[in-house]
Amino acid sequence: MPMLTDRVVLDTNSLLSSLARRGSAYPVWKGFQEGRYILCVTTEILEEYEEVIARKTTPTVAENVLNTILESENVMRIDPHFHLHLITDDPDDDKFVDCAFAAQATYIVSNDTHYDVLKEIRFPKLLVLKLKTFIEKLTSSKE
């Protein structure tokens, strides 16, 4: 069950799908706003969040989401010094892995199958949760 001590890296699609108030993934965004977990981000991740959210919604929505993240007390800004190059099928996803490693994150939340390679790597041991599993953890911890 997520606690404020859980450090979480959300891939861009997980964050994007959590923004729709009527969407099934909304508990992820709501849980973040309620301070139920620590969101770990890098400058590179924030830039991707902004670019994708602006493209899929509007620049205003993207700006509001970024401001909410940047002004939140439960955000950990990470400056990774190691670039592990573990996601060979989509190197653009490495930024999330590098952030998770540097932050000693509890898990990465993603439905992207490119992260499946992490199951086979002995070090660093990084846990990837599907978005639905993370939502279940968030909603069960409220009860």
Backbone as a ProteinNet text record, in pm:
[ID]
protein_1_A
[PRIMARY]
MPMLTDRVVLDTNSLLSSLARRGSAYPVWKGFQEGRYILCVTTEILEEYEEVIARKTTPTVAENVLNTILESENVMRIDPHFHLHLITDDPDDDKFVDCAFAAQATYIVSNDTHYDVLKEIRFPKLLVLKLKTFIEKLTSSKE
[TERTIARY]
84.1	0	88.7	65.7	151.4	144.1	258	268.9	351.2	356.5	432.8	580	624.8	764	788.1	681	697.6	742.4	855	906.5	867.9	798.3	738.8	784.4	817.5	844.5	729.6	656.6	545.5	594.2	578.3	611.4	506.1	535.5	451.3	309.1	293	158.2	77	143.3	72	24.1	111.2	70.3	-43.2	-25.4	-125.8	-262.1	-265.1	-394.9	-456.1	-376.1	-429.7	-493.5	-478.7	-526.2	-676	-737	-879.8	-960.7	-1031.7	-1106.2	-1203.5	-1256.8	-1351.9	-1285.3	-1154.9	-1084.1	-1054.8	-1032.5	-1006.8	-872.6	-781.2	-649.5	-642.4	-752.5	-751.8	-702.2	-723	-670.5	-518.3	-447.1	-302	-272.9	-339.2	-319.4	-374.7	-491.8	-552.6	-463.2	-410.5	-321.6	-195.7	-143.9	-28.6	-65.4	-177.5	-219	-246.4	-287.6	-313.2	-185.5	-73.4	53.4	66.5	5.7	6.2	130.1	212.9	341.1	431.8	557.6	655.3	680.1	656.2	680.7	825.1	900.9	1040.5	1049.9	1115.1	1126.7	1265.5	1301.4	1422.5	1377.2	1468.6	1436.6	1392.3	1460.4	1426.9	1285.8	1248.2	1113	1010.1	1036.6	942.5	923.1	1031	1021.6	934.6	951	867.5	722.3	698.4	561.1	496.7	565.5	509.3	481.8	576.9	563.5	447.5	438.6	334.2	197.1	187.5	57.8	8	95.9	56.4	6.7	72.5	34.7	-97.9	-119.8	-240.8	-360.9	-335.1	-445.3	-427.2	-384.8	-356.3	-231.6	-164.4	-49.5	-86.2	-207.3	-250.4	-260.4	-317.4	-325.7	-185.2	-96.5	41.5	107.9	89.4	148.7	92.3	-37.9	-101	-50.3	-36.2	13.6	156.9	240.6	380.9	390.7	310.9	312.9	269	167.4	122	234.6	303.2	413.8	525.6	566.5	680.5	654.4	528.9	494.4	461	456.6	418.7	533.6	496.8	597	638.1	558.6	590	649.6	738.6	813.6	961.7	1029	1173.8	1238.3	1311.8	1384.3	1517.2	1542.3	1660	1750.5	1880.2	1979.5	2066.1	2025.1	2097.2	2240	2332.3	2471.7	2511.1	2424.2	2449.9	2345.2	2391.3	2300.4	2321.9	2225.2	2242	2219.9	2148.3	2124.1	2068.8	1961.9	1904.4	1788.5	1722.9	1605.5	1650.6	1693.9	1750.6	1645.1	1521.6	1416.6	1365.2	1379.2	1334.5	1421	1540	1633.6	1575.4	1468.8	1405	1345.2	1315.3	1260.4	1367.6	1492.7	1602	1597.2	1543.6	1538.1	1457.5	1354.1	1271.6	1347.5	1421.7	1503.3	1614.6	1682.2	1790.9	1739.3	1621.8	1560.4	1527.1	1466.5	1428.9	1552.1	1658.1	1781.9	1840.4	1851.3	1910.6	1824.8	1693.8	1602.3	1581.9	1635.5	1606.4	1454.3	1390	1243.6	1188.7	1071.3	1000.3	960.2	910.2	877.5	859	864.9	829.5	688.3	601.9	465.8	456.1	429.3	421.6	352.7	281.6	225.9	312.7	421.7	510.5	589.1	581.1	650.3	801.9	850.8	996.2	1064.4	989.4	1046.9	1057.6	999.9	1006	1150	1241.4	1382.8	1438.4	1379	1428	1407.6	1312.5	1289.8	1409.3	1482.2	1594.3	1727.2	1729.1	1853.1	1864.5	1978.7	1996.8	2027.8	2100.2	2132.6	2129.2	2068.3	1992.4	1855.4	1804.3	1673.1	1568.4	1497.6	1395.7	1261.1	1165	1032	944.7	879.8	787.8	647	558.1	417.5	334.9	239.9	142.6	56.1	4.7	-78	-195.4	-261.4	-376.9	-337.4	-221.4	-173.8	-146.7	-87.6	-60.6	-192.3	-290.9	-422.2	-483.5	-471.4	-524.6	-454.5	-323.6	-250	-298.2	-316	-361.1	-500.2	-590.4	-728.3	-744	-665.6	-676.5	-615.4	-519.8	-456.1	-544.2	-649.7	-741.8	-842.6	-861	-965.9	-921.7
-117.2	0	123.7	219.2	336.4	422.4	467.2	556.9	674.7	780.2	896.6	861.1	753.3	716	646	603.6	540.9	646	616.6	703.1	640.2	717	663.6	745.1	675.5	738.7	700.9	801.1	777.7	802.5	703.9	734	830.5	891.3	999.5	953.5	835.5	788.3	761.6	715.1	692.8	825.3	925.7	1057.6	1112.7	1108.9	1163.7	1099.2	967.4	900.6	925.9	970.1	995.7	1134.3	1218.4	1356.6	1372.6	1279.7	1289.9	1259	1357.3	1344.2	1226.8	1193.9	1083.1	953.2	955.5	836.6	738.4	614.7	510.3	529.8	604.7	625.5	752.5	825.1	950.7	935	821.6	808.1	830.8	812.2	835.4	984.7	1067.8	1213.1	1265.7	1216.9	1260.2	1220	1097.6	1050.6	1135.6	1178	1267.9	1400.4	1457.5	1586.4	1576.3	1459.5	1438.4	1404.1	1394.5	1365.3	1220.2	1128.1	987.2	912.5	975.8	917.9	1032.4	1003.2	1101.8	1077	1177.7	1168.5	1209	1120.3	1146.7	1187.5	1301.3	1353.9	1410.6	1417.1	1487.1	1600.1	1688	1794.6	1735.4	1631.3	1566.2	1506.2	1447.5	1391.8	1503.9	1610.7	1723.7	1782.3	1791.7	1843.8	1752.8	1620.7	1528.3	1537	1542.4	1558.7	1680	1792.6	1916.5	1904.1	1850.9	1840.3	1747.8	1632.2	1535.3	1582.7	1634.7	1682.2	1798.2	1889.2	2002	1952	1850.1	1796.3	1720.2	1646.1	1562	1638.4	1747.8	1828	1971.6	2060.7	2199.8	2246.9	2349	2404.9	2455.8	2504.6	2553.7	2438.7	2327.1	2209.7	2165.6	2159.9	2118.7	2211.1	2339.6	2437.5	2419.5	2397.6	2378.3	2251.6	2143.4	2017.9	2036.5	2098.3	2120.2	2209	2314.6	2402.3	2327.7	2243.6	2164	2073.6	2009.6	1921	2001	2109.8	2187.2	2253	2284.4	2350.7	2251.2	2124	2023	1990.6	1964.2	1926.3	1780	1699.3	1557.4	1523.6	1611.4	1588	1583.6	1486.9	1476.2	1503.5	1614.4	1647.8	1573.7	1499.7	1413.8	1461	1456.9	1485.4	1359.8	1266.2	1139.4	1158.3	1094.6	1101.1	976.6	875.8	752.4	737.6	695.7	667.6	520.4	439.5	294.9	229.4	295.6	243.5	100.5	80.6	-53.2	-82.1	20.7	1.4	9.5	-102.6	-103.7	-85.4	-131.6	-118.8	24	104.8	243.8	327.6	366.4	439.6	566.9	620.3	739	709.7	582.9	544.3	534.3	538.1	528.5	638.9	755.3	865.6	828.6	745.4	702.7	601.4	513.2	414.7	485.2	578.6	651.8	730.5	789.7	862.9	767.3	654.3	556.8	505.9	479.3	431.1	537	660.3	768.1	802	791.1	825.1	709.9	591.9	470.8	454.6	467.8	465.3	328.3	331.1	209.3	135.2	211.2	151.7	256.4	205.2	279.9	233.5	327	291.3	310.6	200.2	204.4	79.4	96.9	-17.5	-53.4	17.1	-0.6	-131.5	-214.9	-344.3	-330.3	-214.6	-194.5	-214.6	-192.8	-207.6	-352.9	-444.5	-586.4	-636.2	-575	-613.9	-599.9	-512.9	-490.9	-613.7	-699.5	-821.7	-915.8	-906	-996.5	-942.6	-819.3	-756.1	-771.1	-821.5	-846.1	-717.9	-626.6	-498.6	-391.4	-280	-250.9	-318.3	-355.9	-419.2	-307.2	-292.6	-188.2	-254.7	-224.3	-282.6	-194.5	-255.2	-184.6	-235.5	-142.8	-177.8	-131.3	-212.5	-169.1	-60.7	28.5	138	85.8	-17.6	-73.5	-123.4	-185.9	-236	-120.5	-13	104	167.1	173.7	228	141.8	11.1	-79.6	-56.2	-36.1	-9	123.4	225.1	354.5	346.3	278.8	274.2	181.7	74.8	-14.4	48.4	138.6	199.9	305.8	347.9	448.1	385	253.7	187.2	163.9
0	0	0	-94.6	-103.8	21.1	61.3	175.4	127.2	204.8	162.5	142.8	202.1	183.7	50.8	-18.9	-149.8	-250.5	-313.5	-418.9	-551.6	-633	-754.7	-875.5	-982.8	-1111.3	-1203.2	-1250.4	-1343.4	-1485.1	-1573.2	-1711.3	-1765.5	-1876.2	-1928.2	-1957.3	-2015.3	-2045.9	-1919.8	-1814.2	-1687.5	-1629.5	-1632.5	-1583	-1669.1	-1799.8	-1891	-1869.8	-1858.8	-1842.6	-1705.3	-1609.8	-1475.7	-1462.7	-1562.9	-1552.2	-1575	-1647.3	-1677.1	-1551.6	-1503.9	-1378.7	-1379.1	-1494.2	-1502.7	-1546.2	-1564.6	-1611.1	-1498.8	-1536	-1436.7	-1365.2	-1426.6	-1366.1	-1281.2	-1270.4	-1193.7	-1049.4	-982	-846.1	-836.2	-945.1	-943.7	-928.4	-1008.2	-998.9	-866.7	-829.1	-702.8	-584.3	-589.2	-483.1	-472.4	-588.2	-586.6	-520.4	-560.9	-504.8	-354.5	-309.3	-166.2	-89.5	-158.6	-92	-49.7	-124	-84.5	-129.6	-215.2	-256	-301	-312.4	-358.6	-506.8	-587.4	-731.3	-758.9	-820.8	-854	-1000.2	-1024.1	-1160.4	-1184.1	-1311.1	-1354.1	-1446.6	-1479.1	-1574.2	-1707.1	-1749.9	-1876.8	-1873.7	-1762.6	-1748.5	-1749.9	-1677.2	-1674.5	-1813.9	-1889.7	-2026.3	-2113	-2096.5	-2174	-2128.8	-1998.4	-1949.7	-2018.1	-2013.1	-2067.2	-2217.2	-2290.8	-2436.5	-2474.3	-2412.4	-2447.1	-2401.2	-2280.7	-2231.3	-2316.5	-2355	-2440.7	-2576.4	-2629.5	-2759.8	-2752	-2643.1	-2631.2	-2574.7	-2503.5	-2447.4	-2498.7	-2410	-2449.6	-2375.6	-2428.4	-2356.4	-2216.4	-2199.2	-2068.1	-1967.6	-2010	-1922.2	-1884.3	-1982.9	-1955.9	-1855.2	-1872	-1779.2	-1638.4	-1628.3	-1496.6	-1428	-1504.3	-1448.1	-1399.6	-1483.5	-1444.3	-1321.1	-1315.4	-1198.1	-1073.4	-1085.8	-971.6	-922.5	-1016.1	-979	-912.5	-975.7	-925.5	-790.6	-763.2	-636.6	-525.3	-556.7	-458.7	-363	-239.5	-138.8	-152.3	-220.4	-232.6	-370.8	-414.4	-537.6	-502.7	-560	-541.4	-677.2	-684.2	-808.6	-805.8	-910.7	-919.1	-1032.2	-1006.4	-1109.6	-1123.1	-1209.6	-1217.5	-1270.2	-1203.1	-1246	-1323.7	-1321.1	-1394.5	-1503.3	-1618.8	-1729.6	-1764.4	-1724.9	-1726.3	-1863.2	-1952.6	-2087.8	-2085.1	-2009.7	-1993.5	-2088.4	-2138.1	-2223.6	-2369.8	-2422	-2556.4	-2666	-2642.1	-2743.4	-2759.1	-2656.5	-2662.1	-2567.3	-2612.8	-2526.3	-2464.6	-2523.4	-2467.3	-2329.1	-2301.9	-2171.7	-2063.1	-2102.5	-2004.1	-1899.2	-1935.4	-1838.4	-1714.2	-1731.7	-1618.7	-1532.3	-1597.1	-1525.1	-1447.6	-1512.7	-1447.2	-1327.1	-1341.2	-1230.4	-1116	-1148.5	-1045.7	-971.6	-1044.1	-982.6	-890.2	-938	-858.5	-736.2	-750.5	-641.1	-544.1	-578.5	-503.3	-492.1	-608.3	-614.8	-575.6	-516.9	-481.6	-608.4	-707.4	-835.9	-944.6	-1067.3	-1187.2	-1223.2	-1258.2	-1299	-1450.1	-1519.2	-1664.8	-1718	-1828	-1900.4	-2020.4	-2037.9	-2152	-2138.7	-2239.3	-2234.6	-2249	-2288.2	-2297.9	-2162.5	-2055.3	-1920.9	-1876.8	-1953.3	-1916.9	-1904.9	-1977.2	-1971.4	-1828.9	-1749.8	-1613.2	-1524.8	-1559.9	-1482.7	-1492.7	-1601.9	-1627.2	-1575.1	-1531.3	-1486.9	-1335.5	-1291.5	-1148	-1071.6	-1135.8	-1072.2	-1179	-1149.7	-1028.3	-1033.9	-918.4	-910.4	-906	-1015.4	-1024.9	-1051.2	-968.5	-979	-1068.7	-1164.6	-1253.1	-1223.8	-1193.7	-1171	-1289.6	-1327.8	-1427.5	-1362.9	-1444.2	-1394.6	-1312.8	-1361.5	-1290.5	-1151.3	-1139	-1009.2	-913.7	-965.2	-880.9	-833.6	-922.3	-884.6	-774.4	-789	-686	-552.8	-554.8	-430.4	-369.4	-451.9	-400.8	-342	-411.2	-362.7	-243.2	-236.1	-119.7	4.3	-13.3	104.7	167.8	97.9	153.8	248.5	232.8	310.8	454.3
[MASK]
+++++++++++++++++++++++++++++++++++++++++++++++++++++++++++++++++++++++++++++++++++++++++++++++++++++++++++++++++++++++++++++++++++++++++++++++

